[in-house]
Structures are given as C-alpha cells and as structure tokens.
PDB file of C-alpha atoms in Angstrom:
ATOM      1  CA  MET A 817       1.492 -20.065  83.395  1.00  0.00           C
ATOM      2  CA  HIS A 818       0.109 -20.538  86.844  1.00  0.00           C
ATOM      3  CA  ALA A 819       0.607 -17.606  89.219  1.00  0.00           C
ATOM      4  CA  GLU A 820       0.097 -17.387  93.097  1.00  0.00           C
ATOM      5  CA  VAL A 821       0.019 -13.861  94.444  1.00  0.00           C
ATOM      6  CA  VAL A 822       0.689 -13.140  98.085  1.00  0.00           C
ATOM      7  CA  VAL A 823       0.638  -9.847 100.030  1.00  0.00           C
ATOM      8  CA  GLU A 824       1.591 -10.320 103.554  1.00  0.00           C
ATOM      9  CA  GLY A 825       1.291  -7.843 106.444  1.00  0.00           C
ATOM     10  CA  PRO A 826      -1.226  -6.555 108.910  1.00  0.00           C
ATOM     11  CA  LYS A 827      -4.622  -6.769 107.539  1.00  0.00           C
ATOM     12  CA  ASN A 828      -5.337  -3.170 108.163  1.00  0.00           C
ATOM     13  CA  ASP A 829      -2.091  -1.961 106.647  1.00  0.00           C
ATOM     14  CA  SER A 830      -0.912  -4.419 103.905  1.00  0.00           C
ATOM     15  CA  ALA A 831      -2.980  -2.709 100.959  1.00  0.00           C
ATOM     16  CA  ASP A 832      -1.171   0.618 101.811  1.00  0.00           C
ATOM     17  CA  ARG A 833       2.245  -0.970 101.711  1.00  0.00           C
ATOM     18  CA  ALA A 834       2.310  -3.509  98.852  1.00  0.00           C
ATOM     19  CA  PHE A 835       0.237  -4.662  95.895  1.00  0.00           C
ATOM     20  CA  ALA A 836       0.519  -7.547  93.530  1.00  0.00           C
ATOM     21  CA  LEU A 837      -1.406  -9.143  90.815  1.00  0.00           C
ATOM     22  CA  ALA A 838      -1.120 -11.313  87.857  1.00  0.00           C
ATOM     23  CA  THR A 839      -2.815 -12.582  84.635  1.00  0.00           C
ATOM     24  CA  PRO A 840      -1.778 -15.649  82.630  1.00  0.00           C
ATOM     25  CA  GLU A 841       0.536 -13.326  80.565  1.00  0.00           C
ATOM     26  CA  ALA A 842       1.997 -10.957  83.220  1.00  0.00           C
ATOM     27  CA  GLY A 843       2.701 -10.302  86.853  1.00  0.00           C
ATOM     28  CA  VAL A 844       3.450  -7.087  88.715  1.00  0.00           C
ATOM     29  CA  VAL A 845       4.529  -6.543  92.326  1.00  0.00           C
ATOM     30  CA  VAL A 846       4.782  -2.941  93.844  1.00  0.00           C
ATOM     31  CA  ALA A 847       5.847  -2.076  97.449  1.00  0.00           C
ATOM     32  CA  ALA A 848       6.296   1.265  99.188  1.00  0.00           C
ATOM     33  CA  VAL A 849       9.826   2.149  99.607  1.00  0.00           C
ATOM     34  CA  SER A 850       9.394   4.041 102.960  1.00  0.00           C
ATOM     35  CA  THR A 851       7.477   3.730 105.987  1.00  0.00           C
ATOM     36  CA  GLU A 852       7.454   7.336 106.396  1.00  0.00           C
ATOM     37  CA  PRO A 853       4.216   9.419 105.887  1.00  0.00           C
ATOM     38  CA  VAL A 854       3.436  10.491 102.234  1.00  0.00           C
ATOM     39  CA  GLY A 855       3.622  14.135 101.527  1.00  0.00           C
ATOM     40  CA  GLY A 856       2.575  16.384  98.524  1.00  0.00           C
ATOM     41  CA  CYS A 857      -0.095  13.854  97.595  1.00  0.00           C
ATOM     42  CA  GLY A 858      -3.568  13.502  99.122  1.00  0.00           C
ATOM     43  CA  HIS A 859      -4.282  10.238  97.442  1.00  0.00           C
ATOM     44  CA  GLY A 860      -2.036   8.085  99.754  1.00  0.00           C
ATOM     45  CA  MET A 861       0.313   5.228  99.164  1.00  0.00           C
ATOM     46  CA  GLY A 862      -2.467   2.563  98.776  1.00  0.00           C
ATOM     47  CA  TRP A 863      -3.918   4.676  95.835  1.00  0.00           C
ATOM     48  CA  PHE A 864      -0.493   5.106  94.157  1.00  0.00           C
ATOM     49  CA  LEU A 865       0.567   1.427  94.331  1.00  0.00           C
ATOM     50  CA  ARG A 866      -2.841   0.251  93.073  1.00  0.00           C
ATOM     51  CA  ARG A 867      -2.776   2.552  90.076  1.00  0.00           C
ATOM     52  CA  LEU A 868       0.814   2.003  89.283  1.00  0.00           C
ATOM     53  CA  GLY A 869       0.309  -1.867  89.490  1.00  0.00           C
ATOM     54  CA  VAL A 870      -2.836  -2.099  87.529  1.00  0.00           C
ATOM     55  CA  HIS A 871      -1.632   0.295  84.809  1.00  0.00           C
ATOM     56  CA  LEU A 872       1.624  -1.625  84.453  1.00  0.00           C
ATOM     57  CA  LEU A 873      -0.147  -4.913  84.155  1.00  0.00           C
ATOM     58  CA  ALA A 874      -2.297  -3.368  81.430  1.00  0.00           C
ATOM     59  CA  ARG A 875       0.731  -1.917  79.506  1.00  0.00           C
ATOM     60  CA  LEU A 876       2.581  -5.202  79.747  1.00  0.00           C
ATOM     61  CA  THR A 877      -0.225  -7.019  78.189  1.00  0.00           C
ATOM     62  CA  ASP A 878      -1.581  -4.484  75.663  1.00  0.00           C
ATOM     63  CA  ARG A 879       1.762  -3.276  74.254  1.00  0.00           C
ATOM     64  CA  PRO A 880       3.900  -6.163  73.417  1.00  0.00           C
ATOM     65  CA  GLU A 881       5.856  -4.157  70.961  1.00  0.00           C
ATOM     66  CA  ARG A 882       7.171  -1.873  73.630  1.00  0.00           C
ATOM     67  CA  GLY A 883      10.029  -2.768  75.766  1.00  0.00           C
ATOM     68  CA  ILE A 884       9.317  -3.845  79.399  1.00  0.00           C
ATOM     69  CA  ALA A 885      11.219  -0.701  80.779  1.00  0.00           C
ATOM     70  CA  ASP A 886       9.298   1.504  78.198  1.00  0.00           C
ATOM     71  CA  CYS A 887       6.013   0.100  79.531  1.00  0.00           C
ATOM     72  CA  LEU A 888       6.929   1.058  83.151  1.00  0.00           C
ATOM     73  CA  ALA A 889       7.984   4.645  81.827  1.00  0.00           C
ATOM     74  CA  ASP A 890       4.462   4.945  80.131  1.00  0.00           C
ATOM     75  CA  THR A 891       2.747   3.630  83.441  1.00  0.00           C
ATOM     76  CA  ILE A 892       4.654   6.171  85.552  1.00  0.00           C
ATOM     77  CA  ALA A 893       3.589   8.993  83.228  1.00  0.00           C
ATOM     78  CA  GLU A 894       0.031   7.896  83.211  1.00  0.00           C
ATOM     79  CA  THR A 895      -0.142   7.504  86.911  1.00  0.00           C
ATOM     80  CA  ALA A 896       1.464  10.980  87.539  1.00  0.00           C
ATOM     81  CA  ALA A 897      -1.234  12.496  85.174  1.00  0.00           C
ATOM     82  CA  LEU A 898      -3.966  11.032  87.296  1.00  0.00           C
ATOM     83  CA  HIS A 899      -2.750  12.883  90.427  1.00  0.00           C
ATOM     84  CA  GLY A 900      -4.053  16.165  89.001  1.00  0.00           C
ATOM     85  CA  ALA A 901      -3.113  19.842  90.009  1.00  0.00           C
ATOM     86  CA  ARG A 902      -3.860  19.381  93.659  1.00  0.00           C
ATOM     87  CA  CYS A 903      -0.871  17.103  94.257  1.00  0.00           C
ATOM     88  CA  ASP A 904       2.744  18.337  94.510  1.00  0.00           C
ATOM     89  CA  LEU A 905       4.743  15.612  92.716  1.00  0.00           C
ATOM     90  CA  GLY A 906       7.965  17.541  93.359  1.00  0.00           C
ATOM     91  CA  HIS A 907       7.614  17.027  97.198  1.00  0.00           C
ATOM     92  CA  GLU A 908      10.339  14.934  98.502  1.00  0.00           C
ATOM     93  CA  ALA A 909       7.922  12.583 100.316  1.00  0.00           C
ATOM     94  CA  THR A 910       5.649  12.013  97.268  1.00  0.00           C
ATOM     95  CA  PRO A 911       4.839   8.272  96.970  1.00  0.00           C
ATOM     96  CA  ALA A 912       7.583   6.073  95.721  1.00  0.00           C
ATOM     97  CA  ALA A 913       7.450   2.335  95.075  1.00  0.00           C
ATOM     98  CA  SER A 914       9.912  -0.543  94.082  1.00  0.00           C
ATOM     99  CA  VAL A 915       8.453  -2.363  91.070  1.00  0.00           C
ATOM    100  CA  VAL A 916       9.108  -6.055  90.033  1.00  0.00           C
ATOM    101  CA  ALA A 917       7.371  -7.236  86.975  1.00  0.00           C
ATOM    102  CA  CYS A 918       7.407  -9.962  84.280  1.00  0.00           C
ATOM    103  CA  ARG A 919       5.482 -10.853  81.106  1.00  0.00           C
ATOM    104  CA  LEU A 920       5.466 -13.775  78.705  1.00  0.00           C
ATOM    105  CA  LEU A 921       6.134 -12.884  75.247  1.00  0.00           C
ATOM    106  CA  ALA A 922       6.587 -15.376  72.364  1.00  0.00           C
ATOM    107  CA  ARG A 923       8.639 -18.013  74.032  1.00  0.00           C
ATOM    108  CA  GLU A 924      10.445 -16.132  76.689  1.00  0.00           C
ATOM    109  CA  LEU A 925       9.831 -14.548  80.110  1.00  0.00           C
ATOM    110  CA  GLN A 926      10.855 -10.851  80.200  1.00  0.00           C
ATOM    111  CA  TYR A 927      11.438  -9.334  83.694  1.00  0.00           C
ATOM    112  CA  LEU A 928      12.174  -5.965  85.284  1.00  0.00           C
ATOM    113  CA  VAL A 929      13.225  -4.841  88.776  1.00  0.00           C
ATOM    114  CA  LEU A 930      13.498  -1.147  89.836  1.00  0.00           C
ATOM    115  CA  GLY A 931      14.409  -0.578  93.484  1.00  0.00           C
ATOM    116  CA  PRO A 932      14.484  -3.114  96.330  1.00  0.00           C
ATOM    117  CA  GLY A 933      13.223  -6.319  94.885  1.00  0.00           C
ATOM    118  CA  VAL A 934      14.192  -9.526  93.209  1.00  0.00           C
ATOM    119  CA  VAL A 935      13.303 -11.954  90.410  1.00  0.00           C
ATOM    120  CA  HIS A 936      14.389 -15.600  91.045  1.00  0.00           C
ATOM    121  CA  LEU A 937      14.352 -17.732  87.989  1.00  0.00           C
ATOM    122  CA  HIS A 938      14.018 -21.533  88.630  1.00  0.00           C
ATOM    123  CA  HIS A 939      15.705 -23.474  85.867  1.00  0.00           C
ATOM    124  CA  ASP A 940      14.754 -26.949  84.727  1.00  0.00           C
ATOM    125  CA  ARG A 941      18.467 -27.780  84.841  1.00  0.00           C
ATOM    126  CA  GLY A 942      21.007 -26.231  87.105  1.00  0.00           C
ATOM    127  CA  PRO A 943      20.781 -23.785  89.979  1.00  0.00           C
ATOM    128  CA  SER A 944      18.308 -20.817  90.064  1.00  0.00           C
ATOM    129  CA  SER A 945      19.447 -17.500  89.157  1.00  0.00           C
ATOM    130  CA  ARG A 946      18.370 -14.030  90.436  1.00  0.00           C
ATOM    131  CA  MET A 947      18.479 -10.494  89.570  1.00  0.00           C
ATOM    132  CA  THR A 948      18.011  -7.544  91.710  1.00  0.00           C
ATOM    133  CA  GLY A 949      17.315  -3.978  90.777  1.00  0.00           C
ATOM    134  CA  PRO A 950      19.263  -0.748  91.415  1.00  0.00           C
ATOM    135  CA  ASP A 951      18.946   0.466  94.938  1.00  0.00           C
ATOM    136  CA  GLY A 952      19.167   3.846  96.452  1.00  0.00           C
ATOM    137  CA  PRO A 953      16.788   6.927  96.926  1.00  0.00           C
ATOM    138  CA  LEU A 954      16.501   7.658  93.258  1.00  0.00           C
ATOM    139  CA  ALA A 955      15.901   4.098  92.303  1.00  0.00           C
ATOM    140  CA  ALA A 956      12.063   4.001  92.826  1.00  0.00           C
ATOM    141  CA  ALA A 957       8.941   4.659  90.769  1.00  0.00           C
ATOM    142  CA  ARG A 958       7.786   8.199  91.493  1.00  0.00           C
ATOM    143  CA  ALA A 959       6.506  10.758  89.082  1.00  0.00           C
ATOM    144  CA  ARG A 960       9.561  10.584  86.874  1.00  0.00           C
ATOM    145  CA  PRO A 961       8.978   8.426  83.812  1.00  0.00           C
ATOM    146  CA  GLY A 962      12.737   8.539  83.051  1.00  0.00           C
ATOM    147  CA  ILE A 963      13.651   6.563  86.092  1.00  0.00           C
ATOM    148  CA  ALA A 964      12.567   3.480  84.273  1.00  0.00           C
ATOM    149  CA  ALA A 965      15.790   3.520  82.325  1.00  0.00           C
ATOM    150  CA  TYR A 966      17.462   2.476  85.334  1.00  0.00           C
ATOM    151  CA  ALA A 967      15.591  -0.588  85.950  1.00  0.00           C
ATOM    152  CA  GLY A 968      17.312  -3.878  85.737  1.00  0.00           C
ATOM    153  CA  VAL A 969      15.785  -5.779  82.914  1.00  0.00           C
ATOM    154  CA  GLY A 970      16.333  -9.199  81.388  1.00  0.00           C
ATOM    155  CA  SER A 971      14.779 -12.226  79.692  1.00  0.00           C
ATOM    156  CA  ALA A 972      14.960 -16.082  79.718  1.00  0.00           C
ATOM    157  CA  ARG A 973      13.846 -18.658  77.379  1.00  0.00           C
ATOM    158  CA  LEU A 974      10.708 -20.433  78.703  1.00  0.00           C
ATOM    159  CA  TYR A 975      11.935 -23.985  77.644  1.00  0.00           C
ATOM    160  CA  SER A 976      14.583 -23.599  80.301  1.00  0.00           C
ATOM    161  CA  LEU A 977      12.383 -22.480  83.195  1.00  0.00           C
ATOM    162  CA  SER A 978      10.162 -24.410  85.705  1.00  0.00           C
ATOM    163  CA  GLY A 979       9.188 -21.231  87.450  1.00  0.00           C
ATOM    164  CA  ALA A 980       9.871 -17.774  88.571  1.00  0.00           C
ATOM    165  CA  SER A 981       9.361 -15.821  91.855  1.00  0.00           C
ATOM    166  CA  LEU A 982       8.952 -12.019  92.109  1.00  0.00           C
ATOM    167  CA  ALA A 983       9.199 -10.100  95.355  1.00  0.00           C
ATOM    168  CA  ALA A 984       9.363  -6.371  96.170  1.00  0.00           C
ATOM    169  CA  ASP A 985      10.054  -5.265  99.695  1.00  0.00           C
ATOM    170  CA  GLY A 986      10.841  -1.588 100.003  1.00  0.00           C
ATOM    171  CA  THR A 987      10.254  -1.601 103.723  1.00  0.00           C
ATOM    172  CA  ASP A 988      11.108  -3.645 106.828  1.00  0.00           C
ATOM    173  CA  ARG A 989       7.595  -5.336 106.479  1.00  0.00           C
ATOM    174  CA  PRO A 990       7.190  -8.864 104.840  1.00  0.00           C
ATOM    175  CA  PRO A 991       7.299  -8.835 101.026  1.00  0.00           C
ATOM    176  CA  ALA A 992       4.624  -8.925  98.474  1.00  0.00           C
ATOM    177  CA  GLY A 993       5.347 -11.668  96.061  1.00  0.00           C
ATOM    178  CA  ILE A 994       4.236 -13.763  93.016  1.00  0.00           C
ATOM    179  CA  THR A 995       5.209 -17.327  92.338  1.00  0.00           C
ATOM    180  CA  LEU A 996       4.857 -18.336  88.709  1.00  0.00           C
ATOM    181  CA  THR A 997       5.108 -22.007  87.505  1.00  0.00           C
ATOM    182  CA  PHE A 998       5.569 -23.163  83.894  1.00  0.00           C
ATOM    183  CA  GLY A 999       4.553 -26.543  82.716  1.00  0.00           C
ATOM    184  CA  THR A1000       4.529 -28.135  79.459  1.00  0.00           C
ATOM    185  CA  PRO A1001       0.829 -28.113  78.106  1.00  0.00           C
ATOM    186  CA  ALA A1002      -1.169 -31.303  78.095  1.00  0.00           C
ATOM    187  CA  PRO A1003      -1.501 -32.939  74.747  1.00  0.00           C
ATOM    188  CA  THR A1004      -4.955 -32.346  73.206  1.00  0.00           C
ATOM    189  CA  THR A1005      -6.823 -35.206  72.015  1.00  0.00           C
ATOM    190  CA  ARG A1006      -9.587 -35.195  69.251  1.00  0.00           C
TER     191      ARG A1006
END
C-alpha cells in the first residue's frame, strides 16, 4: 500500500483543524467538527486531534483481533484519560472530531467513518463506491467511547481494489485526506 497524506488549510491554522497520518498498514484522518472555540479543555483542538489520530493508528496496527470500531472506542477512552482532572469533558464545547480510518488486515481493507467524512473505494473493474458516516451533533469523537458504535464500518477485498481515498471535513475548510494505491507486488528474483 502506498499512501499520500494531505492536510490543506492556512499554514498557521491547519494543525488545529485537521490531522492525517498513515503507515503501510493503516491510515487515519481526523478533523474538527466545529469552528467554534473549544471549551472545557485547556489542551486545545490541535492537541486533541493529534492524540486521537496517533492513538487510533497505533490501535489499528497493534490490535488486529479487535474490530475497527472497537479500536476507535479504545482510542477515545485513552484520549479522554489523558485530559486529566483539569478538563471538563462534559462541557458542550469540548473538542469533537470526525474520524475516517482504514487498515489492511489479511487480504481486505477495513474502513470506518464517524461524522462528516467519506471513504471512496476505487475498484479495478466497475465504478468507485463510497461510504459516508452518520452525521449530526452526536456523531463525532468526543470523550464518549460508546459513540464508536455509531460509526459506519465496512470492508472490501484487496484483489478488487486499485485504491482508496479517505477524507474528513467537519468544517467549511478544505479537507484533510489520504489517498491509497494498491498494486500487485513485483515478482522477486533469486
């Protein structure tokens, strides 16, 4: 799998509105669902997005036996625990993010969308397909691990895919995204 990661936006603001990263096994895109100031948390939106993204990528790669939505629930719980007692995670303006993620497992691509976001699957034969996540004020990663159960999840066999695109855009700003390409491995010679 080859991944290209893009986070667009004003240079002084993009890190606080979206975050994306990928490894050869998984990719994660998170974006703020609101342009309103964060309340109840002194860490800020950028801190929240980076922690959520990094921890989810780790869970997707180190817990293959867990379902992809379960990995998101674990990540939300871990990130909430990092806030500590000085943050009021019950505050209505606590950080919230849309989450789009995927991982390669065996011979399939598993994917997840929570909140405003989309996964486009590019098939070798036939038209591309897409999946969006549930929308609305409750469909965002906050400090409630149970919200992961509402994420849209799916999978596709790798042999049928030439690539995939992941984008999260919870605001009116340009999205963060990952473009993946899948190729047939080159034959090895001895």
